[in-house]
Amino acid sequence: MKYITAHIRAANVYHGYTQDRQPIIDPVPADGFVEKVIKLDRILSITAKYIFIETPHDTVQTWEYTDGFENLKKKLSSAGLLID
């Protein structure tokens, strides 16, 4: 198993879609950022603002992070886990 560290804060939980194809989103109350060790298999994607994480019960969470997009890409690349 491979892991990555990041300073994150949970933002939203996505529960699927309505019959009208609108996403069902629950915001997570904003707490401070915490350092977290994240199993790479849980990461669905990373954008400049969010890490999209697979969570139990067929949900997805978005986490804000402070580490910077380029820094996370460098961590993944140096571990041989990113193809540019």
Tab-separated table of C-alpha atoms in Angstrom:
chain	number	residue	atom	x	y	z
A	1	MET	CA	0.000	0.000	0.000
A	2	LYS	CA	1.171	3.512	-0.780
A	3	TYR	CA	0.321	6.698	1.088
A	4	ILE	CA	0.754	10.444	0.711
A	5	THR	CA	0.590	13.185	3.327
A	6	ALA	CA	-1.335	16.442	2.951
A	7	HIS	CA	-2.811	19.185	5.111
A	8	ILE	CA	-6.540	18.860	4.445
A	9	ARG	CA	-9.944	20.104	5.527
A	10	ALA	CA	-13.129	18.259	4.514
A	11	ALA	CA	-15.366	20.371	2.257
A	12	ASN	CA	-18.280	18.364	0.771
A	13	VAL	CA	-19.783	14.889	0.647
A	14	TYR	CA	-21.319	13.782	-2.677
A	15	HIS	CA	-24.097	11.191	-2.336
A	16	GLY	CA	-25.023	10.661	-5.983
A	17	TYR	CA	-27.619	12.331	-8.180
A	18	THR	CA	-31.305	13.179	-8.074
A	19	GLN	CA	-33.719	11.958	-10.740
A	20	ASP	CA	-33.097	15.308	-12.477
A	21	ARG	CA	-29.361	14.543	-12.593
A	22	GLN	CA	-28.507	17.171	-10.015
A	23	PRO	CA	-25.711	16.212	-7.618
A	24	ILE	CA	-26.674	15.569	-4.011
A	25	ILE	CA	-24.074	17.471	-1.983
A	26	ASP	CA	-23.782	17.940	1.767
A	27	PRO	CA	-21.296	20.564	2.927
A	28	VAL	CA	-19.060	19.566	5.830
A	29	PRO	CA	-18.713	22.153	8.618
A	30	ALA	CA	-15.376	23.912	8.143
A	31	ASP	CA	-12.830	22.986	10.783
A	32	GLY	CA	-9.160	23.826	10.644
A	33	PHE	CA	-6.693	22.036	8.432
A	34	VAL	CA	-5.086	18.848	9.745
A	35	GLU	CA	-2.203	16.783	8.458
A	36	LYS	CA	-3.452	13.473	7.165
A	37	VAL	CA	-1.813	10.347	5.769
A	38	ILE	CA	-3.967	9.298	2.814
A	39	LYS	CA	-4.029	5.875	1.192
A	40	LEU	CA	-3.442	6.520	-2.513
A	41	ASP	CA	-6.080	3.969	-3.534
A	42	ARG	CA	-8.733	6.292	-2.063
A	43	ILE	CA	-7.767	9.291	-4.230
A	44	LEU	CA	-9.957	9.686	-7.299
A	45	SER	CA	-8.432	12.945	-8.532
A	46	ILE	CA	-6.644	16.102	-7.447
A	47	THR	CA	-7.418	19.590	-8.711
A	48	ALA	CA	-5.799	22.914	-7.849
A	49	LYS	CA	-8.325	23.274	-5.004
A	50	TYR	CA	-9.573	19.809	-3.996
A	51	ILE	CA	-8.584	16.196	-3.438
A	52	PHE	CA	-11.506	13.922	-4.393
A	53	ILE	CA	-11.618	10.921	-2.039
A	54	GLU	CA	-13.583	7.685	-2.316
A	55	THR	CA	-15.408	7.057	0.971
A	56	PRO	CA	-17.681	4.315	2.332
A	57	HIS	CA	-21.319	3.883	1.315
A	58	ASP	CA	-20.746	4.880	-2.338
A	59	THR	CA	-19.970	8.487	-1.476
A	60	VAL	CA	-17.182	10.851	-2.481
A	61	GLN	CA	-15.688	13.620	-0.376
A	62	THR	CA	-13.820	16.690	-1.476
A	63	TRP	CA	-11.022	17.902	0.744
A	64	GLU	CA	-9.409	21.311	0.479
A	65	TYR	CA	-5.646	21.218	0.941
A	66	THR	CA	-2.855	23.692	1.629
A	67	ASP	CA	0.111	21.825	0.173
A	68	GLY	CA	-0.166	23.290	-3.324
A	69	PHE	CA	-1.021	21.447	-6.511
A	70	GLU	CA	2.543	21.440	-7.845
A	71	ASN	CA	3.885	20.100	-4.526
A	72	LEU	CA	1.433	17.178	-4.521
A	73	LYS	CA	2.326	16.420	-8.140
A	74	LYS	CA	6.027	16.430	-7.217
A	75	LYS	CA	5.400	14.003	-4.346
A	76	LEU	CA	3.538	11.628	-6.650
A	77	SER	CA	6.106	11.996	-9.424
A	78	SER	CA	9.099	11.378	-7.155
A	79	ALA	CA	7.448	8.143	-5.990
A	80	GLY	CA	6.952	7.059	-9.610
A	81	LEU	CA	3.171	7.397	-9.322
A	82	LEU	CA	2.502	10.186	-11.827
A	83	ILE	CA	2.775	10.105	-15.593
A	84	ASP	CA	2.949	13.612	-17.091
